[in-house]
Tab-separated table of C-alpha atoms in Angstrom:
chain	number	residue	atom	x	y	z
J	1	MET	CA	0.334	0.323	0.478
J	2	SER	CA	1.348	3.188	-1.177
J	3	SER	CA	1.798	6.153	1.010
J	4	ASP	CA	-0.673	8.475	-0.877
J	5	THR	CA	-3.117	5.397	-0.207
J	6	LEU	CA	-2.900	5.274	3.340
J	7	LYS	CA	-3.258	8.768	3.385
J	8	SER	CA	-5.862	9.350	1.487
J	9	ILE	CA	-8.018	7.793	4.422
J	10	LEU	CA	-7.192	11.441	6.079
J	11	PRO	CA	-9.438	14.040	4.854
J	12	GLU	CA	-7.818	16.629	3.247
J	13	ASP	CA	-7.383	19.617	4.761
J	14	VAL	CA	-6.182	17.247	8.226
J	15	ARG	CA	-3.922	16.108	5.275
J	16	GLY	CA	-2.715	19.709	5.107
J	17	VAL	CA	-2.857	20.460	7.938
J	18	LEU	CA	-0.283	17.919	8.906
J	19	ASP	CA	1.519	19.183	6.372
J	20	GLU	CA	1.813	22.314	8.155
J	21	LEU	CA	2.932	21.230	11.170
J	22	ARG	CA	6.465	20.273	9.689
J	23	ASP	CA	6.980	23.629	9.659
J	24	GLU	CA	5.223	24.966	12.764
J	25	LEU	CA	8.180	25.924	15.301
J	26	PRO	CA	8.151	25.304	18.934
J	27	PRO	CA	7.358	28.851	20.556
J	28	ASP	CA	10.660	29.959	23.439
J	29	GLU	CA	13.025	28.896	21.947
J	30	ARG	CA	15.714	30.621	23.810
J	31	GLU	CA	14.443	29.823	26.781
J	32	PHE	CA	14.315	26.270	25.993
J	33	VAL	CA	18.225	25.961	25.251
J	34	ALA	CA	18.741	27.774	28.037
J	35	ARG	CA	16.902	25.826	30.642
J	36	LEU	CA	18.306	22.816	28.788
J	37	HIS	CA	21.956	23.921	28.637
J	38	ARG	CA	21.501	24.312	32.918
J	39	ARG	CA	20.133	21.237	33.139
J	40	LEU	CA	22.901	19.458	31.313
J	41	ALA	CA	25.321	21.302	33.055
J	42	ALA	CA	24.115	20.370	36.210
J	43	ALA	CA	23.968	16.981	35.042
J	44	GLY	CA	27.527	16.806	35.157
J	45	PRO	CA	29.251	14.369	32.107
J	46	PRO	CA	27.543	11.376	31.267
J	47	PRO	CA	27.887	7.838	33.301
J	48	PRO	CA	30.400	5.192	30.841
J	49	PRO	CA	28.765	2.242	30.046
J	50	GLY	CA	27.940	-0.808	32.811
J	51	TRP	CA	30.089	-3.683	31.841
J	52	LEU	CA	26.171	-5.324	31.318
J	53	GLU	CA	25.778	-2.862	28.734
J	54	ARG	CA	29.409	-3.355	26.954
J	55	LEU	CA	28.846	-7.155	27.234
J	56	GLY	CA	25.329	-6.577	25.240
J	57	ALA	CA	26.863	-4.282	23.310
J	58	GLY	CA	29.887	-7.296	22.471
J	59	ALA	CA	26.813	-9.041	21.805
J	60	ALA	CA	24.405	-6.475	19.806
J	61	ALA	CA	27.183	-6.025	17.704
J	62	ILE	CA	28.425	-10.633	16.701
J	63	TRP	CA	24.967	-10.723	16.232
J	64	GLN	CA	24.329	-8.241	13.498
J	65	ASP	CA	27.321	-7.374	12.066
J	66	ALA	CA	27.405	-10.642	10.434
J	67	PRO	CA	25.053	-12.868	9.454
J	68	GLN	CA	27.514	-15.933	9.574
J	69	ARG	CA	29.029	-14.806	12.905
J	70	ARG	CA	26.178	-16.100	14.325
J	71	SER	CA	26.144	-19.473	13.251
J	72	LEU	CA	29.282	-19.894	15.293
J	73	VAL	CA	28.701	-17.647	18.146
J	74	THR	CA	25.189	-20.477	18.289
J	75	GLY	CA	27.794	-23.432	17.506
J	76	ALA	CA	30.524	-22.317	19.979
J	77	VAL	CA	27.137	-22.452	22.453
J	78	LEU	CA	25.935	-25.321	22.022
J	79	GLY	CA	29.460	-26.199	21.732
J	80	ALA	CA	29.817	-26.094	25.303
J	81	LEU	CA	27.001	-26.993	26.800
J	82	ALA	CA	27.135	-30.626	24.970
J	83	THR	CA	31.382	-30.985	25.983
J	84	ALA	CA	29.200	-29.658	30.375
J	85	THR	CA	26.860	-32.569	29.735
J	86	ALA	CA	29.302	-34.730	28.854
J	87	PHE	CA	31.697	-34.679	31.349
J	88	LEU	CA	28.507	-34.406	33.872
J	89	VAL	CA	27.406	-37.758	32.895
J	90	LEU	CA	31.440	-39.236	32.224
J	91	SER	CA	32.358	-38.565	35.683
J	92	GLY	CA	29.473	-40.171	37.628
J	93	HIS	CA	28.386	-36.993	39.120
J	94	PRO	CA	25.112	-37.471	39.776
J	95	LEU	CA	22.052	-34.922	37.896
J	96	ARG	CA	20.091	-34.801	40.840
J	97	ASP	CA	19.216	-37.540	44.270
J	98	ALA	CA	18.952	-40.611	42.875
J	99	ASN	CA	15.424	-42.334	43.674
J	100	PRO	CA	16.108	-45.085	46.695
J	101	ALA	CA	12.378	-46.826	45.324
J	102	ALA	CA	15.097	-47.683	42.102
J	103	SER	CA	16.936	-50.222	44.496
J	104	PRO	CA	14.133	-52.084	46.053
J	105	ASP	CA	16.624	-54.379	48.052
J	106	ASP	CA	18.432	-51.306	49.744
J	107	ASP	CA	17.037	-50.704	53.444
J	108	VAL	CA	17.724	-47.190	52.815
J	109	ALA	CA	15.048	-47.646	50.172
J	110	ASP	CA	12.989	-49.399	52.193
J	111	VAL	CA	12.424	-46.499	54.463
J	112	ASP	CA	12.588	-43.848	51.992
J	113	ALA	CA	10.078	-45.721	49.612
J	114	PRO	CA	6.714	-43.470	49.759
J	115	GLY	CA	4.404	-44.722	51.818
J	116	THR	CA	6.321	-46.723	53.157
J	117	LEU	CA	6.416	-43.693	56.042
J	118	ASP	CA	4.415	-41.160	56.778
J	119	PRO	CA	4.743	-37.776	55.249
J	120	ALA	CA	6.126	-35.983	59.181
J	121	GLU	CA	8.267	-38.695	59.733
J	122	HIS	CA	9.618	-38.778	56.266
J	123	LYS	CA	10.862	-35.970	56.526
J	124	THR	CA	11.567	-35.783	60.119
J	125	LEU	CA	14.263	-38.579	59.267
J	126	ARG	CA	15.430	-37.184	56.399
J	127	ALA	CA	15.990	-33.639	57.576
J	128	VAL	CA	17.850	-34.727	60.776
J	129	GLY	CA	20.105	-37.198	58.584
J	130	ASP	CA	19.056	-40.356	60.272
J	131	ARG	CA	19.162	-42.700	57.944
J	132	ARG	CA	19.593	-45.459	58.452
J	133	ILE	CA	21.956	-46.538	56.465
J	134	MET	CA	22.224	-50.638	57.494
J	135	ARG	CA	24.155	-52.240	54.270
J	136	ASP	CA	27.452	-50.667	52.720
J	137	ARG	CA	27.920	-50.268	48.959
J	138	LEU	CA	29.735	-53.419	48.309
J	139	GLY	CA	26.283	-55.306	49.934
J	140	ASP	CA	27.886	-56.143	53.129
J	141	ASP	CA	25.297	-55.605	56.637
J	142	ILE	CA	26.621	-52.979	58.615
J	143	GLY	CA	23.681	-52.021	60.183
J	144	ALA	CA	24.282	-53.657	63.562
J	145	GLU	CA	27.865	-51.730	64.052
J	146	ARG	CA	25.349	-48.591	63.090
J	147	ALA	CA	22.890	-49.686	65.940
J	148	GLU	CA	25.443	-50.313	68.770
J	149	ARG	CA	27.221	-46.640	68.242
J	150	ALA	CA	26.244	-44.183	71.074
J	151	ARG	CA	25.342	-41.159	69.832
J	152	PRO	CA	25.856	-38.355	71.432
J	153	GLY	CA	23.232	-36.168	73.120
J	154	VAL	CA	20.338	-39.307	73.738
J	155	ARG	CA	20.027	-40.074	77.055
J	156	GLY	CA	20.856	-44.211	78.487
J	157	GLY	CA	23.206	-44.181	75.255
J	158	ARG	CA	25.909	-46.662	76.684
W	1	MET	CA	27.447	18.453	9.383
W	2	ASN	CA	28.967	15.162	7.754
W	3	SER	CA	30.527	11.984	9.688
W	4	GLU	CA	33.538	12.604	11.027
W	5	GLU	CA	32.246	15.908	12.418
W	6	VAL	CA	29.513	13.747	14.264
W	7	GLU	CA	31.849	11.437	15.796
W	8	ASP	CA	33.922	14.006	17.339
W	9	LEU	CA	31.088	15.468	18.844
W	10	VAL	CA	29.902	12.808	20.014
W	11	ARG	CA	32.947	11.984	21.815
W	12	ARG	CA	33.680	14.999	23.286
W	13	ALA	CA	30.190	14.924	24.212
W	14	GLN	CA	30.328	11.349	26.185
W	15	GLN	CA	33.603	13.270	28.028
W	16	GLY	CA	31.428	16.200	29.203
W	17	ASP	CA	31.605	18.849	26.926
W	18	VAL	CA	28.242	20.233	27.421
W	19	SER	CA	28.312	22.631	23.981
W	20	ALA	CA	29.234	19.146	21.715
W	21	PHE	CA	26.336	18.328	22.913
W	22	GLU	CA	24.364	21.047	22.255
W	23	ARG	CA	25.593	21.156	18.491
W	24	LEU	CA	25.100	17.504	17.993
W	25	ILE	CA	21.088	18.088	18.706
W	26	ALA	CA	20.769	21.373	17.600
W	27	GLU	CA	19.284	20.647	14.240
W	28	HIS	CA	16.841	17.778	15.695
W	29	LEU	CA	15.651	20.365	18.088
W	30	PRO	CA	12.109	21.460	16.313
W	31	ILE	CA	11.267	18.384	15.972
W	32	VAL	CA	11.628	17.033	19.342
W	33	ARG	CA	9.803	20.096	20.639
W	34	ARG	CA	6.758	18.752	17.959
W	35	PHE	CA	7.220	15.362	18.767
W	36	ALA	CA	6.965	16.499	21.829
W	37	ARG	CA	3.801	17.873	21.466
W	38	ALA	CA	2.121	15.283	20.400
W	39	PHE	CA	2.853	13.410	23.392
W	40	ALA	CA	1.800	16.598	25.574
W	41	ARG	CA	-1.099	18.802	26.601
W	42	GLY	CA	0.466	22.095	25.716
W	43	HIS	CA	3.642	23.680	24.569
W	44	GLU	CA	4.699	23.629	28.000
W	45	ALA	CA	3.855	20.422	29.045
W	46	ALA	CA	6.019	19.456	25.499
W	47	ALA	CA	8.609	21.238	26.969
W	48	ASP	CA	9.253	20.068	29.661
W	49	LEU	CA	8.616	15.981	28.386
W	50	ALA	CA	11.628	16.902	25.647
W	51	GLN	CA	14.049	18.548	28.219
W	52	ASP	CA	13.862	15.439	29.753
W	53	ALA	CA	14.081	13.057	26.861
W	54	LEU	CA	17.375	14.940	25.373
W	55	LEU	CA	18.314	15.123	29.271
W	56	LYS	CA	17.650	11.264	29.138
W	57	VAL	CA	20.231	11.637	25.700
W	58	TYR	CA	22.636	12.936	27.136
W	59	ARG	CA	22.845	10.888	30.089
W	60	SER	CA	22.671	7.257	27.336
W	61	LEU	CA	25.556	8.805	25.203
W	62	GLY	CA	28.150	6.413	26.926
W	63	GLY	CA	26.357	3.163	25.937
W	64	TYR	CA	26.401	5.232	22.375
W	65	ARG	CA	28.428	2.777	19.685
W	66	PHE	CA	27.795	3.906	15.881
W	67	GLN	CA	26.136	1.478	15.533
W	68	SER	CA	23.331	3.375	14.116
W	69	SER	CA	23.478	6.886	13.015
W	70	PHE	CA	23.519	9.803	15.779
W	71	SER	CA	19.316	10.758	14.814
W	72	THR	CA	18.412	7.312	14.474
W	73	TRP	CA	19.450	6.440	18.239
W	74	LEU	CA	18.800	9.710	19.485
W	75	TYR	CA	15.430	9.743	18.158
W	76	ALA	CA	14.934	6.046	19.400
W	77	ILE	CA	14.969	6.749	22.907
W	78	VAL	CA	13.631	9.795	22.689
W	79	ARG	CA	10.476	8.285	20.835
W	80	ASN	CA	10.727	5.184	23.924
W	81	VAL	CA	11.066	8.975	26.722
W	82	TYR	CA	7.913	9.439	25.638
W	83	LEU	CA	5.976	6.698	24.719
W	84	ASP	CA	6.865	5.578	28.230
W	85	ASP	CA	5.743	8.575	29.837
W	86	ALA	CA	2.552	8.347	27.496
W	87	ARG	CA	2.384	5.097	29.410
W	88	SER	CA	2.419	6.336	32.920
W	89	ARG	CA	0.439	9.030	32.108
W	90	ALA	CA	-2.640	7.070	31.363
W	91	GLY	CA	-3.782	5.214	33.729
W	92	ARG	CA	-2.994	8.632	36.672
W	93	ASP	CA	-5.261	10.254	32.962
W	94	ARG	CA	-8.099	7.784	32.701
W	95	ALA	CA	-10.316	8.700	35.361
W	96	ALA	CA	-10.031	12.136	34.729
W	97	GLU	CA	-10.004	12.629	31.057
W	98	ARG	CA	-13.412	13.002	29.010
W	99	PRO	CA	-14.443	10.823	26.673
W	100	LEU	CA	-13.133	12.072	22.587
W	101	GLU	CA	-16.483	11.341	20.499
W	102	PRO	CA	-15.942	10.297	17.040
W	103	GLY	CA	-16.359	14.295	15.718
W	104	GLY	CA	-16.133	15.255	19.578
W	105	VAL	CA	-12.939	17.936	19.377
W	106	ASP	CA	-14.503	20.685	21.175
W	107	ALA	CA	-14.276	23.702	19.624
W	108	ASP	CA	-12.686	26.992	21.596
W	109	PRO	CA	-15.543	28.378	22.681
W	110	THR	CA	-13.363	32.091	21.728
W	111	VAL	CA	-13.501	31.219	18.251
W	112	ASP	CA	-17.144	30.995	16.908
W	113	VAL	CA	-16.187	28.779	13.543
W	114	ASP	CA	-19.095	28.181	12.659
W	115	ALA	CA	-19.557	32.254	12.076
W	116	PRO	CA	-20.292	33.412	8.186
W	117	ARG	CA	-17.360	35.865	8.499
W	118	ALA	CA	-14.975	33.114	10.438
W	119	ASP	CA	-11.416	34.667	9.049
W	120	ARG	CA	-9.968	30.982	6.820
W	121	ARG	CA	-6.512	31.754	9.127
W	122	LEU	CA	-8.806	31.241	12.221
W	123	GLU	CA	-10.356	28.534	10.427
W	124	ARG	CA	-7.488	26.887	9.559
W	125	GLU	CA	-5.700	27.350	13.823
W	126	GLU	CA	-8.728	26.074	15.364
W	127	LEU	CA	-8.330	22.886	12.859
W	128	ARG	CA	-4.370	22.621	13.460
W	129	ARG	CA	-5.518	22.859	17.089
W	130	ARG	CA	-8.051	19.850	16.756
W	131	VAL	CA	-5.624	18.070	15.077
W	132	TRP	CA	-2.833	18.315	17.629
W	133	GLU	CA	-5.638	17.248	20.221
W	134	ALA	CA	-6.996	14.110	18.085
W	135	LEU	CA	-3.621	13.192	17.349
W	136	GLY	CA	-3.113	12.873	21.483
W	137	THR	CA	-5.872	10.346	21.587
W	138	ILE	CA	-4.083	8.104	19.435
W	139	PRO	CA	-2.130	4.889	20.783
W	140	GLY	CA	1.204	6.154	21.403
W	141	GLU	CA	3.498	3.682	18.924
W	142	PHE	CA	0.443	4.457	16.109
W	143	ARG	CA	1.188	9.212	17.484
W	144	ALA	CA	4.810	8.362	16.843
W	145	THR	CA	4.818	6.790	13.702
W	146	LEU	CA	1.805	9.041	11.874
W	147	VAL	CA	4.202	11.693	13.567
W	148	LEU	CA	7.759	10.999	12.275
W	149	TYR	CA	6.020	10.327	8.863
W	150	ASP	CA	2.954	12.681	8.250
W	151	ILE	CA	4.402	15.991	10.491
W	152	GLU	CA	8.277	15.140	9.910
W	153	GLY	CA	8.077	13.694	6.806
W	154	LEU	CA	11.082	10.618	7.521
W	155	THR	CA	10.765	7.419	5.328
W	156	TYR	CA	10.017	4.508	6.874
W	157	GLU	CA	12.787	2.991	6.518
W	158	GLU	CA	14.216	5.271	9.298
W	159	ILE	CA	10.989	4.916	11.677
W	160	ALA	CA	12.022	0.960	11.615
W	161	ALA	CA	14.988	1.877	12.160
W	162	ILE	CA	13.856	4.471	15.398
W	163	GLU	CA	11.394	1.563	16.101
W	164	ASP	CA	12.619	-1.179	15.916
W	165	ALA	CA	10.640	-2.665	14.023
W	166	PRO	CA	10.255	-3.581	10.020
W	167	LEU	CA	8.410	-2.015	7.689
W	168	GLY	CA	5.370	-3.654	7.901
W	169	THR	CA	4.934	-3.461	11.700
W	170	VAL	CA	5.295	0.391	10.805
W	171	LYS	CA	2.873	0.850	7.827
W	172	SER	CA	0.654	-1.004	9.745
W	173	ARG	CA	1.131	1.678	12.844
W	174	LEU	CA	1.137	4.845	9.875
W	175	SER	CA	-2.290	3.026	8.575
W	176	ARG	CA	-3.951	2.554	12.162
W	177	GLY	CA	-2.760	6.129	13.444
W	178	ARG	CA	-4.210	7.493	10.567
W	179	GLU	CA	-7.618	5.449	10.797
W	180	HIS	CA	-7.802	6.034	14.245
W	181	LEU	CA	-6.928	10.204	13.719
W	182	ARG	CA	-9.834	10.158	11.076
W	183	ARG	CA	-12.348	8.787	13.083
W	184	VAL	CA	-11.614	10.740	16.060
W	185	LEU	CA	-11.614	14.187	14.078
W	186	GLY	CA	-15.334	12.564	12.218
W	187	GLY	CA	-14.447	12.706	9.335
W	188	PRO	CA	-16.060	9.618	6.930
W	189	ASP	CA	-16.666	6.417	7.635
W	190	ALA	CA	-13.579	5.020	5.773
W	191	THR	CA	-14.466	1.414	8.120
W	192	ARG	CA	-18.240	0.854	7.722
W	193	LEU	CA	-17.529	1.670	3.793
W	194	GLU	CA	-14.362	-0.858	3.456
W	195	GLU	CA	-16.940	-3.221	5.294
W	196	ALA	CA	-19.834	-3.121	3.152
W	197	GLU	CA	-17.727	-2.970	0.202
W	198	VAL	CA	-15.456	-6.080	0.858
W	199	ALA	CA	-18.775	-8.063	2.184
W	200	GLY	CA	-20.319	-6.812	-1.474
W	201	ASN	CA	-23.013	-5.041	-0.139
W	202	SER	CA	-23.468	-2.126	-2.802
W	203	SER	CA	-26.481	-0.827	-1.529
W	204	ALA	CA	-25.254	-0.479	3.114
W	205	ALA	CA	-22.119	1.046	1.260
W	206	ASP	CA	-23.931	3.566	-1.247
W	207	LEU	CA	-25.868	3.763	1.937
W	208	VAL	CA	-22.427	4.996	3.764
W	209	ARG	CA	-21.673	6.918	1.024
W	210	ARG	CA	-24.591	9.216	0.848
W	211	LYS	CA	-24.935	9.573	4.504
W	212	ARG	CA	-21.629	10.900	4.353
W	213	THR	CA	-22.423	13.635	1.315
W	214	GLU	CA	-25.520	14.433	3.297
W	215	PRO	CA	-25.443	17.898	4.998
W	216	ALA	CA	-26.207	17.889	9.297
């Protein structure tokens, strides 16, 4: 749609006025400039951009300047993410808490399994860290030893 | 002013040289002030708004990286200041504002435009006043585009750069701004006419046309 077609929806006299407004000079120009000068002088020099603005400007420059750089940047970001994920997986670092319910033979799993304890009791046990581990990682029973260990502050211990 | 000169002035202004900044903005002052006029009620409020916008431009000068022309960057900031001001004022004023009916921009009681001997100049002045007032009722984004294109004579490309929007969006905003202006000023009911014609209802379209031409 051409601008003339668009403009033709306005009445002719309004179109004329819009054209005239372009030549309209705002009043009190001297006063305006003088007041602006005072305010600019009072404002001091413009602050330098902060690190975030500089980073944003740099990123925007890379993003806008050359389209071929965009794919480079996108590739680098995706590559870094993939590498980080691969390292996490290969190092065996759990991405989140292991699900105890996944190993039903484990006593810990029995204690923590949903439905074994009511929610309040479950929360309390987890909160004090009193997870009664009965077996070590190799599956040896350590429950008996643990039961005999004295606990400080517990009345009647030892 | 050539680009080297602008660059030199910008660098000096970034160091706090107020006179360099004033030289930079001197040629843009009339546009900034007229632009403000469309976002404020009266000359004084417009002057205050323009001052605030220019002060914001000065404070933001440290972030200007010569990635766009200085004028585009300046008008983008000015436009944002005006739009922000319009948005913040809109909520406060909504309750106090009188509803503006189509064709309902009140005539100045001191100007008797219906008098047969009404001066042509006075009529023109009155129309100007009505246009400024009507501009103030257009939604901010449409208003900015309309002012920049229809009053200041910027190109679609320049406005697209200022508004950081595609050309199609600029054209759409301009079209909607003009439609709003025409409706507020009580022009011909183009929407109803178009609707009738699109629907193939020529008799309805004729009716709208006849209604337009009938004397009140």
